[in-house]
Amino acid sequence: MMRRSGGISPVQRLCGFATVYRTVCRELLNKKREPEMEFLKTVIRPGDTCFDIGAAEGRYSRLMAGLCWPGRVYAFEPGEYQRMVLSAMARMYRLKNVVQVGCALGAQEGTCRLVIPRKKRWNYGYSLAHIERQGEREKTRAPLTQDVVVTTVDMFCARAGISSVDVIKCDVEGAEYLVFQGGRRTVGRHLPTVLCELVREFLSGYRSSPEDVAGFFASFGYRAFVWEGGLVPAVGFDEVRNYLFIHPSRLP
């Protein structure tokens, strides 16, 4: 449930429609379009299976859905508000191959608290929603919270009967290493191409680092890149940005 708001309120629904409107306008004006989206156009093929982990309002899900059709996009978004917006976007764009999954992903199954931080007095940062970080409860001023179910990538794939995973986009505000720890079998078996935002400050809240994430993929033979209109080998991980982890067998 969504604490302090009793679920999705009428005001939040109205805000959700406004978010959909802003998202559509930004796409039409080509604003907030991350450059790595161009990279995905070079690697996603018809029939691929894609995971959008931390799908938010669905900008990446929409792109993936068009590129991989008739393949599927599994859009993981535990936040009630963001999922409402994602559903509206899916209906608007008729994204019939997007499967919405309303749970969080982590290193092990269980439950956890999703935190939606306050941005201003009457405004919350729904796009910054994240699994509660160590010590955050005492530091955060009156956030919205939501209790959510957590599963792992490996368990989800086993239960859903997913036979291949080709591309993963992961942006979960610092919990990326936990997500990949729970997907070790899937990564080792399918060697998906991974697009992942790394923020050292956020990762530290879960006792991990960008180097932990890079080391995880290196153990499977992956190489790390950034996208600068083309693939450029990553040199360090201090810059806050999207990083690409690609197995040599999948290099375009």
Short mmCIF file of N, CA and C in Angstrom, two decimals, residues 74-147:
data_model
loop_
_atom_site.label_atom_id
_atom_site.label_comp_id
_atom_site.label_asym_id
_atom_site.label_seq_id
_atom_site.Cartn_x
_atom_site.Cartn_y
_atom_site.Cartn_z
N TYR A 74 9.49 -7.01 -20.84
CA TYR A 74 8.99 -7.15 -19.48
C TYR A 74 9.38 -5.89 -18.72
N ALA A 75 8.36 -5.10 -18.36
CA ALA A 75 8.58 -3.80 -17.72
C ALA A 75 8.36 -3.94 -16.22
N PHE A 76 9.45 -3.90 -15.46
CA PHE A 76 9.39 -4.06 -14.01
C PHE A 76 9.26 -2.70 -13.35
N GLU A 77 8.15 -2.48 -12.66
CA GLU A 77 7.92 -1.20 -11.99
C GLU A 77 7.03 -1.44 -10.76
N PRO A 78 7.62 -1.42 -9.56
CA PRO A 78 6.82 -1.68 -8.36
C PRO A 78 6.00 -0.49 -7.87
N GLY A 79 6.35 0.72 -8.26
CA GLY A 79 5.66 1.90 -7.75
C GLY A 79 4.26 2.03 -8.32
N GLU A 80 3.27 2.21 -7.44
CA GLU A 80 1.87 2.29 -7.89
C GLU A 80 1.66 3.46 -8.84
N TYR A 81 2.19 4.61 -8.50
CA TYR A 81 1.98 5.81 -9.32
C TYR A 81 2.64 5.63 -10.69
N GLN A 82 3.90 5.22 -10.70
CA GLN A 82 4.60 5.04 -11.97
C GLN A 82 3.94 3.96 -12.82
N ARG A 83 3.44 2.93 -12.17
CA ARG A 83 2.78 1.86 -12.91
C ARG A 83 1.47 2.35 -13.54
N MET A 84 0.78 3.25 -12.84
CA MET A 84 -0.42 3.85 -13.41
C MET A 84 -0.08 4.63 -14.68
N VAL A 85 1.00 5.41 -14.62
CA VAL A 85 1.43 6.18 -15.79
C VAL A 85 1.87 5.23 -16.91
N LEU A 86 2.61 4.19 -16.55
CA LEU A 86 3.07 3.22 -17.55
C LEU A 86 1.89 2.55 -18.25
N SER A 87 0.85 2.21 -17.49
CA SER A 87 -0.33 1.59 -18.09
C SER A 87 -1.00 2.53 -19.08
N ALA A 88 -1.09 3.81 -18.71
CA ALA A 88 -1.70 4.79 -19.60
C ALA A 88 -0.88 4.95 -20.88
N MET A 89 0.44 4.96 -20.75
CA MET A 89 1.30 5.07 -21.92
C MET A 89 1.16 3.83 -22.82
N ALA A 90 1.06 2.66 -22.20
CA ALA A 90 0.93 1.42 -22.97
C ALA A 90 -0.38 1.41 -23.76
N ARG A 91 -1.45 1.92 -23.14
CA ARG A 91 -2.72 1.98 -23.85
C ARG A 91 -2.66 3.01 -24.98
N MET A 92 -2.06 4.15 -24.70
CA MET A 92 -1.99 5.22 -25.70
C MET A 92 -1.23 4.78 -26.95
N TYR A 93 -0.11 4.09 -26.74
CA TYR A 93 0.73 3.68 -27.86
C TYR A 93 0.46 2.24 -28.31
N ARG A 94 -0.54 1.60 -27.70
CA ARG A 94 -0.93 0.23 -28.07
C ARG A 94 0.27 -0.72 -28.02
N LEU A 95 0.91 -0.71 -26.88
CA LEU A 95 2.10 -1.55 -26.69
C LEU A 95 1.67 -2.94 -26.25
N LYS A 96 1.21 -3.73 -27.20
CA LYS A 96 0.65 -5.04 -26.89
C LYS A 96 1.69 -6.06 -26.48
N ASN A 97 2.95 -5.80 -26.76
CA ASN A 97 4.00 -6.75 -26.40
C ASN A 97 4.77 -6.33 -25.16
N VAL A 98 4.22 -5.39 -24.39
CA VAL A 98 4.83 -4.99 -23.12
C VAL A 98 4.08 -5.67 -21.98
N VAL A 99 4.79 -6.46 -21.20
CA VAL A 99 4.22 -7.15 -20.04
C VAL A 99 4.65 -6.40 -18.79
N GLN A 100 3.69 -5.83 -18.08
CA GLN A 100 4.02 -5.07 -16.88
C GLN A 100 4.12 -6.01 -15.68
N VAL A 101 5.19 -5.83 -14.90
CA VAL A 101 5.43 -6.67 -13.73
C VAL A 101 5.52 -5.74 -12.52
N GLY A 102 4.58 -5.88 -11.60
CA GLY A 102 4.47 -4.93 -10.49
C GLY A 102 5.22 -5.35 -9.25
N CYS A 103 6.45 -5.79 -9.39
CA CYS A 103 7.26 -6.13 -8.22
C CYS A 103 8.66 -5.56 -8.40
N ALA A 104 9.40 -5.50 -7.30
CA ALA A 104 10.79 -5.07 -7.35
C ALA A 104 11.69 -6.28 -7.59
N LEU A 105 12.90 -6.02 -8.08
CA LEU A 105 13.89 -7.08 -8.26
C LEU A 105 15.05 -6.84 -7.31
N GLY A 106 15.58 -7.92 -6.75
CA GLY A 106 16.69 -7.79 -5.81
C GLY A 106 17.55 -9.03 -5.80
N ALA A 107 18.37 -9.15 -4.76
CA ALA A 107 19.28 -10.29 -4.65
C ALA A 107 18.59 -11.54 -4.13
N GLN A 108 17.47 -11.35 -3.44
CA GLN A 108 16.71 -12.49 -2.92
C GLN A 108 15.24 -12.10 -2.80
N GLU A 109 14.39 -13.10 -2.69
CA GLU A 109 12.96 -12.84 -2.62
C GLU A 109 12.55 -12.39 -1.22
N GLY A 110 11.47 -11.63 -1.16
CA GLY A 110 10.97 -11.15 0.13
C GLY A 110 10.07 -9.95 -0.07
N THR A 111 10.09 -9.04 0.89
CA THR A 111 9.36 -7.78 0.79
C THR A 111 10.30 -6.66 1.21
N CYS A 112 9.98 -5.45 0.79
CA CYS A 112 10.79 -4.30 1.17
C CYS A 112 9.93 -3.05 1.10
N ARG A 113 10.51 -1.94 1.45
CA ARG A 113 9.80 -0.67 1.43
C ARG A 113 10.34 0.18 0.28
N LEU A 114 9.42 0.64 -0.56
CA LEU A 114 9.75 1.56 -1.64
C LEU A 114 9.57 2.98 -1.12
N VAL A 115 10.59 3.82 -1.31
CA VAL A 115 10.57 5.19 -0.81
C VAL A 115 10.41 6.15 -1.98
N ILE A 116 9.42 7.04 -1.88
CA ILE A 116 9.23 8.10 -2.87
C ILE A 116 9.60 9.41 -2.18
N PRO A 117 10.77 9.97 -2.47
CA PRO A 117 11.25 11.14 -1.72
C PRO A 117 10.45 12.40 -2.03
N ARG A 118 10.42 13.29 -1.06
CA ARG A 118 9.77 14.58 -1.24
C ARG A 118 10.73 15.52 -1.95
N LYS A 119 10.26 16.16 -3.03
CA LYS A 119 11.06 17.14 -3.76
C LYS A 119 10.78 18.55 -3.26
N LYS A 120 9.50 18.86 -3.14
CA LYS A 120 9.08 20.14 -2.60
C LYS A 120 7.99 19.86 -1.58
N ARG A 121 7.45 20.90 -0.98
CA ARG A 121 6.49 20.69 0.09
C ARG A 121 5.31 19.84 -0.34
N TRP A 122 4.77 20.11 -1.54
CA TRP A 122 3.60 19.37 -2.00
C TRP A 122 3.92 18.53 -3.24
N ASN A 123 5.17 18.20 -3.42
CA ASN A 123 5.55 17.47 -4.63
C ASN A 123 6.51 16.34 -4.28
N TYR A 124 6.26 15.17 -4.87
CA TYR A 124 7.11 14.01 -4.61
C TYR A 124 7.82 13.58 -5.89
N GLY A 125 9.02 13.04 -5.72
CA GLY A 125 9.82 12.60 -6.86
C GLY A 125 9.54 11.16 -7.22
N TYR A 126 8.43 10.91 -7.89
CA TYR A 126 8.05 9.53 -8.21
C TYR A 126 9.09 8.85 -9.09
N SER A 127 9.74 9.61 -9.96
CA SER A 127 10.75 9.02 -10.83
C SER A 127 12.02 8.65 -10.06
N LEU A 128 12.13 9.13 -8.81
CA LEU A 128 13.29 8.82 -7.97
C LEU A 128 12.97 7.76 -6.93
N ALA A 129 11.83 7.10 -7.07
CA ALA A 129 11.44 6.04 -6.13
C ALA A 129 12.50 4.95 -6.08
N HIS A 130 12.76 4.43 -4.89
CA HIS A 130 13.82 3.44 -4.74
C HIS A 130 13.58 2.58 -3.51
N ILE A 131 14.22 1.43 -3.49
CA ILE A 131 14.19 0.58 -2.32
C ILE A 131 14.89 1.30 -1.17
N GLU A 132 14.30 1.22 0.01
CA GLU A 132 14.84 1.95 1.16
C GLU A 132 16.31 1.62 1.39
N ARG A 133 17.11 2.68 1.50
CA ARG A 133 18.54 2.51 1.72
C ARG A 133 18.86 2.44 3.20
N GLN A 134 20.03 1.94 3.50
CA GLN A 134 20.45 1.79 4.89
C GLN A 134 20.44 3.15 5.61
N GLY A 135 19.73 3.21 6.73
CA GLY A 135 19.69 4.43 7.53
C GLY A 135 18.82 5.53 6.98
N GLU A 136 18.13 5.27 5.87
CA GLU A 136 17.37 6.34 5.22
C GLU A 136 16.14 6.75 6.02
N ARG A 137 15.56 5.83 6.76
CA ARG A 137 14.32 6.13 7.47
C ARG A 137 14.50 7.29 8.44
N GLU A 138 15.68 7.38 9.03
CA GLU A 138 15.93 8.44 10.00
C GLU A 138 16.29 9.75 9.33
N LYS A 139 16.74 9.71 8.07
CA LYS A 139 17.24 10.90 7.40
C LYS A 139 16.20 11.56 6.50
N THR A 140 15.25 10.78 6.01
CA THR A 140 14.32 11.29 5.00
C THR A 140 13.12 11.96 5.66
N ARG A 141 12.78 13.14 5.18
CA ARG A 141 11.69 13.91 5.76
C ARG A 141 10.37 13.57 5.09
N ALA A 142 9.50 12.88 5.84
CA ALA A 142 8.12 12.61 5.44
C ALA A 142 7.97 12.13 4.00
N PRO A 143 8.63 11.04 3.62
CA PRO A 143 8.45 10.54 2.25
C PRO A 143 7.16 9.73 2.14
N LEU A 144 6.73 9.48 0.93
CA LEU A 144 5.73 8.44 0.70
C LEU A 144 6.46 7.11 0.72
N THR A 145 5.80 6.08 1.23
CA THR A 145 6.39 4.75 1.19
C THR A 145 5.35 3.74 0.74
N GLN A 146 5.84 2.66 0.19
CA GLN A 146 4.96 1.60 -0.31
C GLN A 146 5.63 0.27 -0.05
N ASP A 147 4.92 -0.66 0.56
CA ASP A 147 5.45 -2.00 0.77
C ASP A 147 5.31 -2.79 -0.53
#
